């Protein structure tokens, strides 16, 4: 039986990964900030699927939290076979409307934590000759749209670069880039969603199923829906300057209000 570690496991895409991997028979290490929710999640998954679910409370916006998770990933006595770097959040407001402290906190979680945890996991995986990492990014990575999009673009470039460097080692890495997914993400950020068209919403369980299928096929990038694949394909044909204007107007229409 293999073990998967999931950050941000108690809600949204992270919770969907936990449900799917538990159903497939994987033991889990569940990571989030809320100990009560983690314990409730661990108990439910254990009782439903008969797997072992370990709880690790950690805030990835703090060095101590990152170090605790990195130490667990590097524990050779209890190997982690799959890392899902899912923890993340959004800030409501345009650039300069969001405090610099909040912007830096986002970069800490989206970039520094992903770098440090990926490094801890892949070093141990490379030595064993097997393992996988899914770094959750966003389609926002492909359009010029503020700090959130920039941080997710870093996740994509970093993941695909490391995947090339570790090719042949038995370690697979993939960046997952969903569109709008029905989770707690927007509510936590104080963002309204009533103005987002219904066709743009994705189901978290279907996103995870598509992601795991793409990871098994050895892909380094997963855009888990034909609608968003078509949108991203069209975006490549639009001049960069025009795309920036379109993404800005779209962000005002469909983003935080």
PDB file of C-alpha atoms in Angstrom:
ATOM      1  CA  UNK A   1       0.000   0.000   0.000  1.00  0.00           C
ATOM      2  CA  UNK A   2       1.367   3.412  -0.987  1.00  0.00           C
ATOM      3  CA  UNK A   3       1.098   6.735   0.823  1.00  0.00           C
ATOM      4  CA  UNK A   4       0.055  10.131  -0.544  1.00  0.00           C
ATOM      5  CA  UNK A   5       0.589  13.471   1.194  1.00  0.00           C
ATOM      6  CA  UNK A   6      -1.899  16.219   0.327  1.00  0.00           C
ATOM      7  CA  UNK A   7      -1.578  19.849   1.391  1.00  0.00           C
ATOM      8  CA  UNK A   8      -4.769  21.845   1.767  1.00  0.00           C
ATOM      9  CA  UNK A   9      -6.586  18.538   2.107  1.00  0.00           C
ATOM     10  CA  UNK A  10      -9.717  19.598   3.970  1.00  0.00           C
ATOM     11  CA  UNK A  11     -11.537  21.423   1.169  1.00  0.00           C
ATOM     12  CA  UNK A  12     -11.947  21.714  -2.570  1.00  0.00           C
ATOM     13  CA  UNK A  13      -9.502  19.993  -4.889  1.00  0.00           C
ATOM     14  CA  UNK A  14      -7.403  18.773  -1.952  1.00  0.00           C
ATOM     15  CA  UNK A  15     -10.407  17.043  -0.385  1.00  0.00           C
ATOM     16  CA  UNK A  16     -11.296  15.529  -3.761  1.00  0.00           C
ATOM     17  CA  UNK A  17      -7.769  14.116  -4.068  1.00  0.00           C
ATOM     18  CA  UNK A  18      -8.086  12.672  -0.552  1.00  0.00           C
ATOM     19  CA  UNK A  19     -11.418  10.998  -1.350  1.00  0.00           C
ATOM     20  CA  UNK A  20     -10.187   9.527  -4.622  1.00  0.00           C
ATOM     21  CA  UNK A  21      -6.831   8.296  -3.337  1.00  0.00           C
ATOM     22  CA  UNK A  22      -8.420   6.769  -0.222  1.00  0.00           C
ATOM     23  CA  UNK A  23     -10.986   4.998  -2.396  1.00  0.00           C
ATOM     24  CA  UNK A  24      -8.109   3.635  -4.482  1.00  0.00           C
ATOM     25  CA  UNK A  25      -6.490   2.194  -1.332  1.00  0.00           C
ATOM     26  CA  UNK A  26      -3.747   4.724  -0.620  1.00  0.00           C
ATOM     27  CA  UNK A  27      -2.800   5.637   2.930  1.00  0.00           C
ATOM     28  CA  UNK A  28      -2.814   9.409   3.425  1.00  0.00           C
ATOM     29  CA  UNK A  29      -0.978  12.199   5.181  1.00  0.00           C
ATOM     30  CA  UNK A  30      -3.469  15.057   5.425  1.00  0.00           C
ATOM     31  CA  UNK A  31      -2.036  18.565   5.794  1.00  0.00           C
ATOM     32  CA  UNK A  32      -3.934  21.767   6.603  1.00  0.00           C
ATOM     33  CA  UNK A  33      -4.163  24.473   9.265  1.00  0.00           C
ATOM     34  CA  UNK A  34      -7.373  23.323  10.977  1.00  0.00           C
ATOM     35  CA  UNK A  35      -6.668  20.372  13.282  1.00  0.00           C
ATOM     36  CA  UNK A  36     -10.346  19.708  14.014  1.00  0.00           C
ATOM     37  CA  UNK A  37     -11.270  19.471  10.339  1.00  0.00           C
ATOM     38  CA  UNK A  38      -8.217  17.320   9.649  1.00  0.00           C
ATOM     39  CA  UNK A  39      -9.172  14.827  12.355  1.00  0.00           C
ATOM     40  CA  UNK A  40     -12.759  14.659  11.155  1.00  0.00           C
ATOM     41  CA  UNK A  41     -11.555  14.078   7.596  1.00  0.00           C
ATOM     42  CA  UNK A  42      -9.062  11.413   8.670  1.00  0.00           C
ATOM     43  CA  UNK A  43     -11.701   9.538  10.676  1.00  0.00           C
ATOM     44  CA  UNK A  44     -14.222   9.624   7.838  1.00  0.00           C
ATOM     45  CA  UNK A  45     -11.744   8.356   5.231  1.00  0.00           C
ATOM     46  CA  UNK A  46     -10.435   5.653   7.556  1.00  0.00           C
ATOM     47  CA  UNK A  47     -13.927   4.423   8.427  1.00  0.00           C
ATOM     48  CA  UNK A  48     -15.162   4.498   4.840  1.00  0.00           C
ATOM     49  CA  UNK A  49     -12.156   3.033   3.030  1.00  0.00           C
ATOM     50  CA  UNK A  50     -10.112   1.221   5.695  1.00  0.00           C
ATOM     51  CA  UNK A  51      -6.961   3.209   4.991  1.00  0.00           C
ATOM     52  CA  UNK A  52      -4.592   4.863   7.451  1.00  0.00           C
ATOM     53  CA  UNK A  53      -4.910   8.643   7.529  1.00  0.00           C
ATOM     54  CA  UNK A  54      -2.255  10.633   9.358  1.00  0.00           C
ATOM     55  CA  UNK A  55      -2.942  14.227  10.416  1.00  0.00           C
ATOM     56  CA  UNK A  56      -0.293  16.940  10.139  1.00  0.00           C
ATOM     57  CA  UNK A  57      -1.326  20.464  11.144  1.00  0.00           C
ATOM     58  CA  UNK A  58       0.813  23.047   9.357  1.00  0.00           C
ATOM     59  CA  UNK A  59       0.552  26.605   8.057  1.00  0.00           C
ATOM     60  CA  UNK A  60       2.544  26.771   4.827  1.00  0.00           C
ATOM     61  CA  UNK A  61       2.744  30.549   5.072  1.00  0.00           C
ATOM     62  CA  UNK A  62       5.198  30.038   7.949  1.00  0.00           C
ATOM     63  CA  UNK A  63       8.681  28.510   7.911  1.00  0.00           C
ATOM     64  CA  UNK A  64       7.817  26.166  10.776  1.00  0.00           C
ATOM     65  CA  UNK A  65       4.882  24.752   8.832  1.00  0.00           C
ATOM     66  CA  UNK A  66       6.918  24.183   5.679  1.00  0.00           C
ATOM     67  CA  UNK A  67       9.727  22.580   7.679  1.00  0.00           C
ATOM     68  CA  UNK A  68       7.318  20.180   9.419  1.00  0.00           C
ATOM     69  CA  UNK A  69       5.872  18.949   6.134  1.00  0.00           C
ATOM     70  CA  UNK A  70       9.307  18.755   4.479  1.00  0.00           C
ATOM     71  CA  UNK A  71      10.548  16.622   7.374  1.00  0.00           C
ATOM     72  CA  UNK A  72       7.633  14.222   6.923  1.00  0.00           C
ATOM     73  CA  UNK A  73       8.307  13.979   3.187  1.00  0.00           C
ATOM     74  CA  UNK A  74      11.974  13.222   3.851  1.00  0.00           C
ATOM     75  CA  UNK A  75      11.291  10.479   6.418  1.00  0.00           C
ATOM     76  CA  UNK A  76      12.822   7.400   4.743  1.00  0.00           C
ATOM     77  CA  UNK A  77      11.188   5.047   7.290  1.00  0.00           C
ATOM     78  CA  UNK A  78       7.709   6.180   6.198  1.00  0.00           C
ATOM     79  CA  UNK A  79       8.018   6.927   2.490  1.00  0.00           C
ATOM     80  CA  UNK A  80       5.567   9.164   0.646  1.00  0.00           C
ATOM     81  CA  UNK A  81       4.900   7.935  -2.884  1.00  0.00           C
ATOM     82  CA  UNK A  82       2.738  10.823  -4.112  1.00  0.00           C
ATOM     83  CA  UNK A  83       2.850  14.490  -3.104  1.00  0.00           C
ATOM     84  CA  UNK A  84      -0.055  16.771  -3.987  1.00  0.00           C
ATOM     85  CA  UNK A  85       0.904  20.414  -3.436  1.00  0.00           C
ATOM     86  CA  UNK A  86      -2.607  21.832  -3.367  1.00  0.00           C
ATOM     87  CA  UNK A  87      -2.579  24.475  -0.612  1.00  0.00           C
ATOM     88  CA  UNK A  88      -3.283  27.964  -1.882  1.00  0.00           C
ATOM     89  CA  UNK A  89      -5.540  30.985  -1.743  1.00  0.00           C
ATOM     90  CA  UNK A  90      -6.519  34.154  -3.555  1.00  0.00           C
ATOM     91  CA  UNK A  91      -6.529  37.806  -2.500  1.00  0.00           C
ATOM     92  CA  UNK A  92      -9.488  40.045  -3.265  1.00  0.00           C
ATOM     93  CA  UNK A  93      -8.563  43.232  -5.073  1.00  0.00           C
ATOM     94  CA  UNK A  94      -6.334  44.561  -7.831  1.00  0.00           C
ATOM     95  CA  UNK A  95      -2.615  45.160  -7.524  1.00  0.00           C
ATOM     96  CA  UNK A  96      -1.872  47.877  -4.926  1.00  0.00           C
ATOM     97  CA  UNK A  97      -5.327  47.294  -3.421  1.00  0.00           C
ATOM     98  CA  UNK A  98      -3.910  44.199  -1.709  1.00  0.00           C
ATOM     99  CA  UNK A  99      -1.353  44.709   1.051  1.00  0.00           C
ATOM    100  CA  UNK A 100       2.244  43.771   0.316  1.00  0.00           C
ATOM    101  CA  UNK A 101       2.179  41.440   3.338  1.00  0.00           C
ATOM    102  CA  UNK A 102      -0.710  39.485   1.814  1.00  0.00           C
ATOM    103  CA  UNK A 103       1.013  39.339  -1.572  1.00  0.00           C
ATOM    104  CA  UNK A 104       4.187  37.988   0.040  1.00  0.00           C
ATOM    105  CA  UNK A 105       2.175  35.456   2.034  1.00  0.00           C
ATOM    106  CA  UNK A 106       0.669  34.201  -1.222  1.00  0.00           C
ATOM    107  CA  UNK A 107       4.112  33.823  -2.789  1.00  0.00           C
ATOM    108  CA  UNK A 108       5.279  31.957   0.325  1.00  0.00           C
ATOM    109  CA  UNK A 109       2.514  29.380  -0.053  1.00  0.00           C
ATOM    110  CA  UNK A 110       2.339  29.156  -3.845  1.00  0.00           C
ATOM    111  CA  UNK A 111       6.051  29.312  -4.644  1.00  0.00           C
ATOM    112  CA  UNK A 112       8.415  28.842  -1.700  1.00  0.00           C
ATOM    113  CA  UNK A 113       6.410  26.040  -0.082  1.00  0.00           C
ATOM    114  CA  UNK A 114       5.983  24.272  -3.429  1.00  0.00           C
ATOM    115  CA  UNK A 115       9.725  24.513  -4.101  1.00  0.00           C
ATOM    116  CA  UNK A 116      10.765  23.258  -0.670  1.00  0.00           C
ATOM    117  CA  UNK A 117       8.210  20.463  -0.441  1.00  0.00           C
ATOM    118  CA  UNK A 118       8.829  19.286  -4.004  1.00  0.00           C
ATOM    119  CA  UNK A 119      12.560  19.197  -3.268  1.00  0.00           C
ATOM    120  CA  UNK A 120      12.083  17.210  -0.059  1.00  0.00           C
ATOM    121  CA  UNK A 121       9.768  14.724  -1.753  1.00  0.00           C
ATOM    122  CA  UNK A 122      11.660  14.190  -5.000  1.00  0.00           C
ATOM    123  CA  UNK A 123      15.028  13.670  -3.312  1.00  0.00           C
ATOM    124  CA  UNK A 124      13.619  10.691  -1.406  1.00  0.00           C
ATOM    125  CA  UNK A 125      11.638   9.482  -4.428  1.00  0.00           C
ATOM    126  CA  UNK A 126      14.655   9.618  -6.721  1.00  0.00           C
ATOM    127  CA  UNK A 127      16.632   7.461  -4.297  1.00  0.00           C
ATOM    128  CA  UNK A 128      13.819   4.878  -4.333  1.00  0.00           C
ATOM    129  CA  UNK A 129      13.421   5.117  -8.097  1.00  0.00           C
ATOM    130  CA  UNK A 130       9.714   5.894  -8.023  1.00  0.00           C
ATOM    131  CA  UNK A 131       7.195   8.527  -6.992  1.00  0.00           C
ATOM    132  CA  UNK A 132       5.020  11.349  -8.225  1.00  0.00           C
ATOM    133  CA  UNK A 133       4.298  15.022  -7.547  1.00  0.00           C
ATOM    134  CA  UNK A 134       1.213  16.977  -8.582  1.00  0.00           C
ATOM    135  CA  UNK A 135       1.570  20.734  -8.165  1.00  0.00           C
ATOM    136  CA  UNK A 136      -1.808  22.441  -8.401  1.00  0.00           C
ATOM    137  CA  UNK A 137      -1.607  25.600 -10.497  1.00  0.00           C
ATOM    138  CA  UNK A 138      -4.392  27.253 -12.510  1.00  0.00           C
ATOM    139  CA  UNK A 139      -5.305  28.381 -16.004  1.00  0.00           C
ATOM    140  CA  UNK A 140      -4.537  31.825 -14.584  1.00  0.00           C
ATOM    141  CA  UNK A 141      -0.908  30.801 -15.175  1.00  0.00           C
ATOM    142  CA  UNK A 142      -1.364  31.424 -18.908  1.00  0.00           C
ATOM    143  CA  UNK A 143      -2.714  34.976 -18.824  1.00  0.00           C
ATOM    144  CA  UNK A 144      -1.106  38.176 -17.463  1.00  0.00           C
ATOM    145  CA  UNK A 145      -3.327  38.723 -14.457  1.00  0.00           C
ATOM    146  CA  UNK A 146      -1.703  39.878 -11.214  1.00  0.00           C
ATOM    147  CA  UNK A 147       0.254  38.147  -8.490  1.00  0.00           C
ATOM    148  CA  UNK A 148      -2.000  35.094  -8.354  1.00  0.00           C
ATOM    149  CA  UNK A 149      -1.516  34.316 -12.045  1.00  0.00           C
ATOM    150  CA  UNK A 150       2.208  35.066 -11.817  1.00  0.00           C
ATOM    151  CA  UNK A 151       2.627  32.678  -8.901  1.00  0.00           C
ATOM    152  CA  UNK A 152       0.790  29.927 -10.756  1.00  0.00           C
ATOM    153  CA  UNK A 153       2.875  30.551 -13.886  1.00  0.00           C
ATOM    154  CA  UNK A 154       5.933  29.953 -11.705  1.00  0.00           C
ATOM    155  CA  UNK A 155       4.426  26.661 -10.518  1.00  0.00           C
ATOM    156  CA  UNK A 156       3.928  25.491 -14.109  1.00  0.00           C
ATOM    157  CA  UNK A 157       7.417  26.475 -15.294  1.00  0.00           C
ATOM    158  CA  UNK A 158       9.071  25.053 -12.189  1.00  0.00           C
ATOM    159  CA  UNK A 159       7.207  21.752 -12.394  1.00  0.00           C
ATOM    160  CA  UNK A 160       7.848  21.153 -16.056  1.00  0.00           C
ATOM    161  CA  UNK A 161      11.503  22.112 -15.673  1.00  0.00           C
ATOM    162  CA  UNK A 162      12.012  19.695 -12.780  1.00  0.00           C
ATOM    163  CA  UNK A 163      10.165  16.989 -14.709  1.00  0.00           C
ATOM    164  CA  UNK A 164      12.729  17.321 -17.494  1.00  0.00           C
ATOM    165  CA  UNK A 165      15.646  17.303 -15.058  1.00  0.00           C
ATOM    166  CA  UNK A 166      14.371  14.122 -13.369  1.00  0.00           C
ATOM    167  CA  UNK A 167      13.375  12.316 -16.560  1.00  0.00           C
ATOM    168  CA  UNK A 168      14.404   8.676 -16.361  1.00  0.00           C
ATOM    169  CA  UNK A 169      14.620   8.683 -12.563  1.00  0.00           C
ATOM    170  CA  UNK A 170      11.226   7.067 -12.013  1.00  0.00           C
ATOM    171  CA  UNK A 171       9.828  10.298 -10.534  1.00  0.00           C
ATOM    172  CA  UNK A 172       6.940  11.963 -12.363  1.00  0.00           C
ATOM    173  CA  UNK A 173       5.934  15.602 -11.938  1.00  0.00           C
ATOM    174  CA  UNK A 174       2.861  17.337 -13.294  1.00  0.00           C
ATOM    175  CA  UNK A 175       1.304  20.783 -13.013  1.00  0.00           C
ATOM    176  CA  UNK A 176      -2.484  20.704 -12.741  1.00  0.00           C
ATOM    177  CA  UNK A 177      -4.218  23.751 -14.228  1.00  0.00           C
ATOM    178  CA  UNK A 178      -7.975  23.779 -13.654  1.00  0.00           C
ATOM    179  CA  UNK A 179     -10.343  26.640 -14.336  1.00  0.00           C
ATOM    180  CA  UNK A 180     -13.155  27.659 -11.981  1.00  0.00           C
ATOM    181  CA  UNK A 181     -13.866  24.781  -9.578  1.00  0.00           C
ATOM    182  CA  UNK A 182     -16.718  24.708  -7.063  1.00  0.00           C
ATOM    183  CA  UNK A 183     -14.787  24.869  -3.779  1.00  0.00           C
ATOM    184  CA  UNK A 184     -14.418  27.183  -0.764  1.00  0.00           C
ATOM    185  CA  UNK A 185     -11.667  29.116  -2.587  1.00  0.00           C
ATOM    186  CA  UNK A 186     -13.721  32.143  -3.648  1.00  0.00           C
ATOM    187  CA  UNK A 187     -15.726  32.321  -0.434  1.00  0.00           C
ATOM    188  CA  UNK A 188     -12.566  32.387   1.693  1.00  0.00           C
ATOM    189  CA  UNK A 189     -11.177  35.202  -0.425  1.00  0.00           C
ATOM    190  CA  UNK A 190     -14.422  37.163  -0.159  1.00  0.00           C
ATOM    191  CA  UNK A 191     -14.975  36.927  -3.913  1.00  0.00           C
ATOM    192  CA  UNK A 192     -18.446  36.893  -5.423  1.00  0.00           C
ATOM    193  CA  UNK A 193     -19.187  34.142  -7.953  1.00  0.00           C
ATOM    194  CA  UNK A 194     -22.718  34.958  -9.102  1.00  0.00           C
ATOM    195  CA  UNK A 195     -21.359  36.616 -12.238  1.00  0.00           C
ATOM    196  CA  UNK A 196     -19.416  33.537 -13.406  1.00  0.00           C
ATOM    197  CA  UNK A 197     -21.279  31.657 -16.181  1.00  0.00           C
ATOM    198  CA  UNK A 198     -22.407  28.144 -15.294  1.00  0.00           C
ATOM    199  CA  UNK A 199     -20.498  26.566 -18.172  1.00  0.00           C
ATOM    200  CA  UNK A 200     -17.185  27.735 -16.694  1.00  0.00           C
ATOM    201  CA  UNK A 201     -17.558  25.725 -13.474  1.00  0.00           C
ATOM    202  CA  UNK A 202     -15.822  22.362 -13.023  1.00  0.00           C
ATOM    203  CA  UNK A 203     -16.476  19.551 -10.548  1.00  0.00           C
ATOM    204  CA  UNK A 204     -13.562  18.878  -8.176  1.00  0.00           C
ATOM    205  CA  UNK A 205     -13.909  15.077  -8.324  1.00  0.00           C
ATOM    206  CA  UNK A 206     -13.822  15.118 -12.124  1.00  0.00           C
ATOM    207  CA  UNK A 207     -10.791  17.425 -12.066  1.00  0.00           C
ATOM    208  CA  UNK A 208      -8.947  14.949  -9.838  1.00  0.00           C
ATOM    209  CA  UNK A 209      -9.915  11.942 -11.970  1.00  0.00           C
ATOM    210  CA  UNK A 210      -8.584  13.698 -15.065  1.00  0.00           C
ATOM    211  CA  UNK A 211      -5.411  14.758 -13.265  1.00  0.00           C
ATOM    212  CA  UNK A 212      -4.576  11.255 -12.057  1.00  0.00           C
ATOM    213  CA  UNK A 213      -5.227   9.896 -15.556  1.00  0.00           C
ATOM    214  CA  UNK A 214      -2.816  12.455 -17.038  1.00  0.00           C
ATOM    215  CA  UNK A 215      -0.190  11.731 -14.372  1.00  0.00           C
ATOM    216  CA  UNK A 216      -0.360   8.008 -15.134  1.00  0.00           C
ATOM    217  CA  UNK A 217       0.183   8.812 -18.811  1.00  0.00           C
ATOM    218  CA  UNK A 218       3.339  10.733 -17.973  1.00  0.00           C
ATOM    219  CA  UNK A 219       2.067  14.198 -18.832  1.00  0.00           C
ATOM    220  CA  UNK A 220       3.761  17.193 -17.209  1.00  0.00           C
ATOM    221  CA  UNK A 221       0.780  19.520 -17.702  1.00  0.00           C
ATOM    222  CA  UNK A 222      -2.893  18.771 -17.141  1.00  0.00           C
ATOM    223  CA  UNK A 223      -5.749  21.059 -18.172  1.00  0.00           C
ATOM    224  CA  UNK A 224      -8.658  18.885 -17.058  1.00  0.00           C
ATOM    225  CA  UNK A 225     -11.538  19.863 -19.314  1.00  0.00           C
ATOM    226  CA  UNK A 226     -12.056  20.207 -23.098  1.00  0.00           C
ATOM    227  CA  UNK A 227     -13.641  23.662 -22.642  1.00  0.00           C
ATOM    228  CA  UNK A 228     -10.577  25.073 -20.942  1.00  0.00           C
ATOM    229  CA  UNK A 229      -8.205  23.295 -23.306  1.00  0.00           C
ATOM    230  CA  UNK A 230      -9.969  25.068 -26.166  1.00  0.00           C
ATOM    231  CA  UNK A 231      -9.799  28.425 -24.360  1.00  0.00           C
ATOM    232  CA  UNK A 232      -6.083  28.042 -23.667  1.00  0.00           C
ATOM    233  CA  UNK A 233      -5.456  26.998 -27.248  1.00  0.00           C
ATOM    234  CA  UNK A 234      -7.226  30.121 -28.471  1.00  0.00           C
ATOM    235  CA  UNK A 235      -5.292  32.269 -25.999  1.00  0.00           C
ATOM    236  CA  UNK A 236      -2.016  31.221 -27.642  1.00  0.00           C
ATOM    237  CA  UNK A 237      -3.201  32.842 -30.891  1.00  0.00           C
ATOM    238  CA  UNK A 238      -3.917  36.227 -29.303  1.00  0.00           C
ATOM    239  CA  UNK A 239      -1.062  38.800 -29.200  1.00  0.00           C
ATOM    240  CA  UNK A 240       0.365  39.201 -25.701  1.00  0.00           C
ATOM    241  CA  UNK A 241      -0.626  42.847 -25.386  1.00  0.00           C
ATOM    242  CA  UNK A 242      -4.191  42.172 -26.437  1.00  0.00           C
ATOM    243  CA  UNK A 243      -4.344  39.173 -24.119  1.00  0.00           C
ATOM    244  CA  UNK A 244      -3.351  41.376 -21.195  1.00  0.00           C
ATOM    245  CA  UNK A 245      -6.235  43.731 -21.902  1.00  0.00           C
ATOM    246  CA  UNK A 246      -8.697  40.874 -22.341  1.00  0.00           C
ATOM    247  CA  UNK A 247      -7.592  39.186 -19.121  1.00  0.00           C
ATOM    248  CA  UNK A 248      -7.923  42.475 -17.239  1.00  0.00           C
ATOM    249  CA  UNK A 249     -11.475  43.018 -18.488  1.00  0.00           C
ATOM    250  CA  UNK A 250     -12.370  39.375 -17.837  1.00  0.00           C
ATOM    251  CA  UNK A 251     -10.962  39.627 -14.332  1.00  0.00           C
ATOM    252  CA  UNK A 252     -13.155  42.645 -13.632  1.00  0.00           C
ATOM    253  CA  UNK A 253     -16.196  40.790 -15.026  1.00  0.00           C
ATOM    254  CA  UNK A 254     -15.667  37.351 -13.527  1.00  0.00           C
ATOM    255  CA  UNK A 255     -13.184  38.006 -10.723  1.00  0.00           C
ATOM    256  CA  UNK A 256     -13.433  39.708  -7.318  1.00  0.00           C
ATOM    257  CA  UNK A 257     -16.120  42.389  -7.029  1.00  0.00           C
TER     258      UNK A 257
END
